[in-house]
Coordinates of C-alpha atoms in Angstrom, one line a residue:
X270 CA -40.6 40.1 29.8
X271 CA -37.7 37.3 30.3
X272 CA -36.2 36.4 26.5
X273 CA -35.9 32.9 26.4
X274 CA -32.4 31.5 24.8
X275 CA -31.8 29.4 22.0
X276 CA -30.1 26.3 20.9
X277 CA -27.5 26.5 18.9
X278 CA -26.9 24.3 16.0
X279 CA -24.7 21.2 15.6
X280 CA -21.6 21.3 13.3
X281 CA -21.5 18.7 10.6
X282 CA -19.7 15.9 11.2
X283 CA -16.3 14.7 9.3
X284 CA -16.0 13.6 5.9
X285 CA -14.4 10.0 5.5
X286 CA -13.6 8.7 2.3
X287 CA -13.0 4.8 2.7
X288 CA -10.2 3.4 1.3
X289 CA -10.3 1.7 -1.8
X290 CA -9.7 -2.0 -0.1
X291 CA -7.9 -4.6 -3.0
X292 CA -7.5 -6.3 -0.3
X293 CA -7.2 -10.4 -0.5
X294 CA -7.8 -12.7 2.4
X295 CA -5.2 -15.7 3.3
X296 CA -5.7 -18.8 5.2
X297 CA -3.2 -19.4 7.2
X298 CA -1.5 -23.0 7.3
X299 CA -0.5 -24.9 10.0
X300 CA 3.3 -26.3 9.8
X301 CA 5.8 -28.2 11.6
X302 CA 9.1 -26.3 11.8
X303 CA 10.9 -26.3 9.1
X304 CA 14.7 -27.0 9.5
X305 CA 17.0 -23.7 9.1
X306 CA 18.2 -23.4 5.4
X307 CA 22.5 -23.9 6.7
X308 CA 21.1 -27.5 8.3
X309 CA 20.0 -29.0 5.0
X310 CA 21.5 -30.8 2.3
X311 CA 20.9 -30.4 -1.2
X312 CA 19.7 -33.1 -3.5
X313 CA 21.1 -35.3 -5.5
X314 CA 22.0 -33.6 -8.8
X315 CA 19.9 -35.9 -10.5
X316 CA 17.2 -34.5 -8.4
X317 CA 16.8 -31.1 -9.7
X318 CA 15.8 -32.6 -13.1
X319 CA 12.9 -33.9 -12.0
X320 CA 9.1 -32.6 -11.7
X321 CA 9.1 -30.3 -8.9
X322 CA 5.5 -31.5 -7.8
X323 CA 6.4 -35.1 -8.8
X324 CA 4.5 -35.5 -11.5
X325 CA 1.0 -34.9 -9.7
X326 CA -0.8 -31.2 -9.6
X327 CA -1.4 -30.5 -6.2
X328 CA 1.1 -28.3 -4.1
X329 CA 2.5 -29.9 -0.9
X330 CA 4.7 -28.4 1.7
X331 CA 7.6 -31.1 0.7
X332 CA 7.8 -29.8 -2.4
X333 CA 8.7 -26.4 -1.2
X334 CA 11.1 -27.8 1.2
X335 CA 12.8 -29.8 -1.5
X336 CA 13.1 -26.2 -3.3
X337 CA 14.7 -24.8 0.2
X338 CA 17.0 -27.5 0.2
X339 CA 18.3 -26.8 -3.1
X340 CA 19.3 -23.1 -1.9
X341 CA 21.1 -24.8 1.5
X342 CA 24.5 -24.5 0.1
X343 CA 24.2 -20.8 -1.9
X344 CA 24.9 -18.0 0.6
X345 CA 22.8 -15.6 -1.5
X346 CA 20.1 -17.8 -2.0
X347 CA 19.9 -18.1 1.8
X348 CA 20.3 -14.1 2.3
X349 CA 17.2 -13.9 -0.1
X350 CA 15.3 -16.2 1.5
X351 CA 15.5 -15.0 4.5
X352 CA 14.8 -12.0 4.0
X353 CA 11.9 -12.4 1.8
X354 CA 10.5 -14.2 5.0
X355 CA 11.3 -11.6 7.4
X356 CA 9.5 -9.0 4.9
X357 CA 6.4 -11.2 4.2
X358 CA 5.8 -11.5 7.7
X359 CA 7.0 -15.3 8.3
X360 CA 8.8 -16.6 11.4
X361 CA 11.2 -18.5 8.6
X362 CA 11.7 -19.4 4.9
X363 CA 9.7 -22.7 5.3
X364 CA 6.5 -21.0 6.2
X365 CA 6.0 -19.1 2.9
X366 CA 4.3 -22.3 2.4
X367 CA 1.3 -20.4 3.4
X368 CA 1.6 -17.6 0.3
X369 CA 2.5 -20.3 -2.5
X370 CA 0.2 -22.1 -4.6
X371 CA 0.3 -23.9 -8.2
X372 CA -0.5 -21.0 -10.8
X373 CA -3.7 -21.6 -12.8
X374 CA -3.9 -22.2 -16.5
X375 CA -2.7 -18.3 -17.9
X376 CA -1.5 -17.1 -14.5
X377 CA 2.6 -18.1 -15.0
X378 CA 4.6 -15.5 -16.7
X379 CA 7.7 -17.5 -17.0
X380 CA 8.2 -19.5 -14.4
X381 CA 5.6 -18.3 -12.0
X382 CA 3.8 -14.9 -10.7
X383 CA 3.3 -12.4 -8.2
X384 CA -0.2 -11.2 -7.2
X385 CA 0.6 -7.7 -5.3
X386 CA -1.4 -6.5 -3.2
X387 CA -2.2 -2.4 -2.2
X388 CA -4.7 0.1 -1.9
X389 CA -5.1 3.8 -1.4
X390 CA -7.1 5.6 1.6
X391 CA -8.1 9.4 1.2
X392 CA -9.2 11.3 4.1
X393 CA -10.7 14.3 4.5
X394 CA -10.3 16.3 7.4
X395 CA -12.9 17.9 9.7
X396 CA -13.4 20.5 11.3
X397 CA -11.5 20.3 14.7
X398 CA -8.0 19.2 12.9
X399 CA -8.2 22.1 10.4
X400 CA -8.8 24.4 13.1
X401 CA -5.4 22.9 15.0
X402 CA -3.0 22.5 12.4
X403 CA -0.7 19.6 12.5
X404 CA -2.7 17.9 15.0
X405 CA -5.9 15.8 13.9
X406 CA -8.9 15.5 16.0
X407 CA -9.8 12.3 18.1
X408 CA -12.3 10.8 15.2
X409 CA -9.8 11.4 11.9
X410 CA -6.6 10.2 14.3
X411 CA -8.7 7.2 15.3
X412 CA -9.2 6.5 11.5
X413 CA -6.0 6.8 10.4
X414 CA -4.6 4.4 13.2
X415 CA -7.7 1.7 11.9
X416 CA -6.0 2.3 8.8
X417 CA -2.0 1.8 9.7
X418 CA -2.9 -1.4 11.4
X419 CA -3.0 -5.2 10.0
X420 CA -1.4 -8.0 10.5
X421 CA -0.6 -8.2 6.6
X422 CA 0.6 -4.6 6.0
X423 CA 3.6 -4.7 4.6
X424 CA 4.2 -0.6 3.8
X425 CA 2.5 2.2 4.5
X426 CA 3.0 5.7 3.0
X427 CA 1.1 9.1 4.3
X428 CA 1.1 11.7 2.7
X429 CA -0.5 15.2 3.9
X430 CA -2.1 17.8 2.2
X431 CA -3.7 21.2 3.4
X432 CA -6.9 19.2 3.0
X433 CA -6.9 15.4 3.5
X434 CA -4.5 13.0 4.0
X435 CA -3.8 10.3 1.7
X436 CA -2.4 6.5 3.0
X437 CA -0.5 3.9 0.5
X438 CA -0.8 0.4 1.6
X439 CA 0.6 -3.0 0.2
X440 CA 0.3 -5.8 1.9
X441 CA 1.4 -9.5 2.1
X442 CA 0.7 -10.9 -1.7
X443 CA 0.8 -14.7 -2.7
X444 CA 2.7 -16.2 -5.5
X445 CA 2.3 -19.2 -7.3
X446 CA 5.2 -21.2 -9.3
X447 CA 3.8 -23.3 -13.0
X448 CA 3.1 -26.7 -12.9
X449 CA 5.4 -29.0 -15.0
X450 CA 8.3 -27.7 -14.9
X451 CA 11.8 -29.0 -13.1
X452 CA 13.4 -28.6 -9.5
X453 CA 15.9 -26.3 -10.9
X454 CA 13.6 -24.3 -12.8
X455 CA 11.1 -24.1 -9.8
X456 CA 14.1 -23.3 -7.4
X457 CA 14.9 -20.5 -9.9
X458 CA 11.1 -19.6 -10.2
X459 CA 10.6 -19.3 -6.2
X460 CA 13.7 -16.7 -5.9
X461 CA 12.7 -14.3 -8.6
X462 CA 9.1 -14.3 -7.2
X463 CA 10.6 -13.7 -3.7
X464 CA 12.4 -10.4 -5.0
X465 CA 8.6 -9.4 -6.5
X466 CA 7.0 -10.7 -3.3
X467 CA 9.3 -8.7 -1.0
X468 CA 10.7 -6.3 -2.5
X469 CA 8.6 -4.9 -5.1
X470 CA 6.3 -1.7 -3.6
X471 CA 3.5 -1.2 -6.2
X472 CA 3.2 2.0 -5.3
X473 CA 7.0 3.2 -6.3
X474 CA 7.3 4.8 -9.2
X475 CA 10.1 6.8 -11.0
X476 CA 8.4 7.8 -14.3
X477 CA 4.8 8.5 -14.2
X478 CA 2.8 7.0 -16.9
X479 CA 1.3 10.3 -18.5
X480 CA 4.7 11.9 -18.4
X481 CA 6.4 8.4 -20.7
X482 CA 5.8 7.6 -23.5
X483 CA 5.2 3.4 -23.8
X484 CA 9.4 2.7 -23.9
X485 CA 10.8 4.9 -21.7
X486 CA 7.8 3.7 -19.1
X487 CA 8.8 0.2 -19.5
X488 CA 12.0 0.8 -19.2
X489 CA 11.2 2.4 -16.0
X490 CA 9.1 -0.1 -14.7
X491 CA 10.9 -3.0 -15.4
X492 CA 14.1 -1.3 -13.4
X493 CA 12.3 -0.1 -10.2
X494 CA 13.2 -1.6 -7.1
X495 CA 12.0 -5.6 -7.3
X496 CA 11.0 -5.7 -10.4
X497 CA 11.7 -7.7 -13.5
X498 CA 15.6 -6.7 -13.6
X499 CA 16.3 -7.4 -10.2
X500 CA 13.6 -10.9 -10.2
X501 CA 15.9 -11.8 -13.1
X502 CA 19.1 -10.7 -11.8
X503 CA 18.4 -13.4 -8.7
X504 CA 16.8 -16.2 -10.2
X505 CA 19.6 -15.8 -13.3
X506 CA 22.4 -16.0 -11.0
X507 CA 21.4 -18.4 -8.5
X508 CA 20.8 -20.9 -11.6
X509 CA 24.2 -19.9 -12.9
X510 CA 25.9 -21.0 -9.3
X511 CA 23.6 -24.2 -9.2
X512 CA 24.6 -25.8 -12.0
X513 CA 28.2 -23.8 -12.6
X514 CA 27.3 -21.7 -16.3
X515 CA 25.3 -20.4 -17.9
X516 CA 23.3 -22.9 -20.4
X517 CA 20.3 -22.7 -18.6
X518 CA 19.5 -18.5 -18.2
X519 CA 16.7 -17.4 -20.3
X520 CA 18.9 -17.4 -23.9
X521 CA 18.3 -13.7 -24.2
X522 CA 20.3 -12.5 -21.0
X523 CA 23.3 -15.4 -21.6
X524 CA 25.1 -12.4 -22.8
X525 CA 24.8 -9.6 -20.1
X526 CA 25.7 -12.1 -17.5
X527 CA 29.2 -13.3 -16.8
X528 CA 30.2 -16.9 -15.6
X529 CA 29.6 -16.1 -11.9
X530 CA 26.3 -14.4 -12.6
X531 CA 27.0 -10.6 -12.3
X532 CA 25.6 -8.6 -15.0
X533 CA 28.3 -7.5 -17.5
X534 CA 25.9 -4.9 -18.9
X535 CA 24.0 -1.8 -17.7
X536 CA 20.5 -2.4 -16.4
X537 CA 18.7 -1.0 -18.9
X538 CA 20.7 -2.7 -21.6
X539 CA 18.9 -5.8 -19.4
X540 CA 15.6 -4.0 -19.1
X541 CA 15.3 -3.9 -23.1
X542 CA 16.0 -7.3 -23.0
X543 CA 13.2 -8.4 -20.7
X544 CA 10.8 -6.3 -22.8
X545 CA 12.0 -7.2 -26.7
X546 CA 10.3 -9.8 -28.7
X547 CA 11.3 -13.1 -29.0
X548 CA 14.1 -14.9 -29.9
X549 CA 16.1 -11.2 -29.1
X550 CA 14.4 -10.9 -25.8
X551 CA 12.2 -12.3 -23.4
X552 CA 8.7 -10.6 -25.2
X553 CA 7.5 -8.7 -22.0
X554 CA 6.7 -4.9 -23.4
X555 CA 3.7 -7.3 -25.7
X556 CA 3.1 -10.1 -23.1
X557 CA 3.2 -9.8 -19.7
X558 CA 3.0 -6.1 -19.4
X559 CA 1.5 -4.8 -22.6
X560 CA -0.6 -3.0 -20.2
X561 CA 0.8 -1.9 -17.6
X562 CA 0.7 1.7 -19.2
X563 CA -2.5 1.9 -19.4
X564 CA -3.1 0.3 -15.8
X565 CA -1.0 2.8 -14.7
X566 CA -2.5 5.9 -16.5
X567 CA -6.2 4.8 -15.7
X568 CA -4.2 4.7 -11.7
X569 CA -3.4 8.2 -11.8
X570 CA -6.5 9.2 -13.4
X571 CA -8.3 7.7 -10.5
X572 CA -6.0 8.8 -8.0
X573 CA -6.8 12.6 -9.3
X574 CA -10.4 12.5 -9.6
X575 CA -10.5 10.5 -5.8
X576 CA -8.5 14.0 -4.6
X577 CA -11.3 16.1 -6.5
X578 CA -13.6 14.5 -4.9
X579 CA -12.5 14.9 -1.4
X580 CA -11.3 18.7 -1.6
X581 CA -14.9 19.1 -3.1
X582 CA -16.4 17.5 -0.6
X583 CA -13.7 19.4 2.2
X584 CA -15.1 22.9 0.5
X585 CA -18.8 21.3 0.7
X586 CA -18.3 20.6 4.7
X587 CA -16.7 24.0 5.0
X588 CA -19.0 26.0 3.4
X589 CA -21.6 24.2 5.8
X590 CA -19.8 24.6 8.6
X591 CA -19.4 28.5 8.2
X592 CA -23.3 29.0 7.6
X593 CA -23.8 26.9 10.6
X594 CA -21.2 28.7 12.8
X595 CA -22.4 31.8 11.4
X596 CA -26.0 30.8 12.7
X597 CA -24.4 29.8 16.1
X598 CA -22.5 32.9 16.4
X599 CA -26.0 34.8 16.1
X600 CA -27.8 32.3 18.7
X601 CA -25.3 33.3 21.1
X602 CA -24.9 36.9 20.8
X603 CA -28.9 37.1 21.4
X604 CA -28.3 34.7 24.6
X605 CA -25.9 37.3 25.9
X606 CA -27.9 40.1 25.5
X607 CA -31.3 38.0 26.6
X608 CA -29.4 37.0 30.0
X609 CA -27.9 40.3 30.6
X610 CA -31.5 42.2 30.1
X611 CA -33.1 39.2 31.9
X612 CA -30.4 40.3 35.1
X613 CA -31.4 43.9 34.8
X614 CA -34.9 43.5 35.1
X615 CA -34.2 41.1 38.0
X616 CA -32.3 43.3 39.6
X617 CA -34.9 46.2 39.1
X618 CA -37.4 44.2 40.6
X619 CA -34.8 43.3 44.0
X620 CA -34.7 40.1 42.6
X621 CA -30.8 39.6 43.4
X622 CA -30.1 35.7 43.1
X623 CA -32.1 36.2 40.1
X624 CA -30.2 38.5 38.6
X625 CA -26.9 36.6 39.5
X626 CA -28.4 33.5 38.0
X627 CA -28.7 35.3 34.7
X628 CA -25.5 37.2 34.9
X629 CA -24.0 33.5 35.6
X630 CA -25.9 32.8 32.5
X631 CA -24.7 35.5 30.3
X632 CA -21.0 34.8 30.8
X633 CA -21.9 31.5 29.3
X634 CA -23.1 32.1 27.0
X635 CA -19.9 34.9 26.4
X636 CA -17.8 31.9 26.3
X637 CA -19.6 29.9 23.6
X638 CA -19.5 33.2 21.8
X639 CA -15.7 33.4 21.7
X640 CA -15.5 29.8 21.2
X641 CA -17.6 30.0 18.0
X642 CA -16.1 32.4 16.4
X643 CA -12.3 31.5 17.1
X644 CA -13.9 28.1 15.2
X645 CA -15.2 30.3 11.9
X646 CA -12.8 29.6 9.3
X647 CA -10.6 32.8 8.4

């Protein structure tokens, strides 16, 4: 009797883990150009006494370019600006209009505040890219480009394990400046905001949390790479050039700082005086980051269990892939050997095209064999 094949089974399809979006939408604002920064003149010296939003509470784009103007004779200023434009993804320093607004009641740390913005993506990896290593499949490459693309990502960090791949991203933040406070201490405001805006990469680390106790952590923190040392470092000396000394630097860092603004001290001499308490230092280890530790341990907590998760869920896909495979493996074998005894008896019975047809059949069916079982995992 002719043995009729079978059908073998499909292989699960890939795992995805989506990426944990924190991700904030901006409207965009329409401008007219805004003059370049060496074109401008600053105001009037009486000027930068004065309430930077004129008294009123809402945030218009003059008052930013009043700010722009102030920094049209400091070279550093200028560097900073630019580059804080070119890094946030805006044709100039005049449009950052778009990221700034008027911080909230509770929002202002200082003079103003930085609302970062980043997430993390872990992928797990099917079947075809762990059977090619180094090379992903079609559907995980096509994921990881969706991924690596935005017109708001600012950085983007991959990172690949035997298992999945994991993706960093920040993006464009916004940053707001406090309501009622002076030209010169909004001018100072928007540069040390700039250094968090572009600069700062929330995922960059060089202590992790469980590995610190609270002080060294701090200390850490408030040193990485556009964070409060630096913010303060460029808002501190740009004041110090605007109005030639140092009477108006936050009274705690008057002493690391000489009369041209460079730091006379080491930076974590600076760092511990960001974080001490009042009237020594500025208060941040029990204000504005009193708990940032603990942010930063429940992040690595989550971070762990997320890579559990998807090396459970890789093993999971694997071990169903295997008893599938192994179920394919066994529909084709018995294909082969139907289509070969389906040719003899053909052939017995003088039945020749027959019998070629199910020869043609049988090294088929060899092939999916092969193929099957180069795809079993070792």
């Amino acid at each position: 009797m002719l043995l009729p094949p079978r059908v073998a089974s499909v292989v699960a399809a890939p795992v995805l883990v989506p990426l944990i979006a924190l991700i904030l939408a901006l409207a965009a604002c329409s401008s007219l150009p805004s003059p370049p920064l060496s074109a401008r003149q600053p105001p009037a010296a009486s000027a930068l006494a004065g309430d930077w939003l004129d008294g009123g509470s809402s945030l218009r784009r003059a008052h930013l370019e009043r700010l722009l103007d102030v920094a049209s004779q400091d070279p550093e200023a200028i560097a900073l600006l630019e580059r804080a434009a070119k890094a946030l993804h805006r044709s100039g320093p005049g449009d950052l209009f778009e990221l700034l607004t008027v911080c909230e009641r509770g929002e202002a740390d200082e003079g103003g505040h930085t609302f970062l913005k980043f997430d993390i993506g872990v992928f797990s990896l099917d079947v075809d890219s762990l059977l090619t290593p180094g090379k992903l499949s079609p559907v995980a490459q096509a994921q990881l480009d969706a991924a690596s693309k935005g017109d708001d990502l600012m950085r983007l960090e991959r990172q690949d394990f035997a298992d999945y791949i994991m993706v960093k991203r920040s993006r464009v933040p916004h940053f707001c400046l406090a309501r009622g406070i002076d030209v010169a201490s909004a001018y100072e405001a928007l540069l040390h905001e700039l250094v968090h805006a572009a600069l700062r990469d929330p995922h960059f680390t060089t202590r992790k949390a469980s590995e610190s106790d609270d002080a060294s952590f701090l200390e850490a923190f408030v040193q990485a790479p556009g964070d409060e040392v630096d913010a303060y470092l460029a808002g501190s000396r740009a004041r110090i050039r605007l109005e030639r000394g140092r009477g108006r630097v936050h009274r705690p860092l008057q002493p690391l700082l000489d009369d041209q603004g460079n730091l006379v001290a080491g930076r974590l001499i600076m760092a511990r005086a960001i974080l001490a308490p009042p009237p020594a230092g500025l208060g941040y280890a029990a204000g504005a980051l009193r708990d940032a530790r603990r942010k930063s341990l429940e992040a690595e907590a989550a971070e762990r269990t997320t890579r559990q998760r998807v090396v459970d869920e890789t093993l999971a896909l694997r071990r169903e892939q295997r008893r599938v495979l192994e179920t394919n493996v066994g529909v084709h074998q018995h294909n082969v050997a139907a289509h070969r005894q389906n040719a003899a008896q053909a052939q017995a019975a003088g039945q020749a095209a027959a019998a070629q047809q199910s020869l043609g059949k049988a090294r088929e069916a060899e092939k999916l064999l092969a193929d099957t079982q180069r795809q079993l995992p070792a």
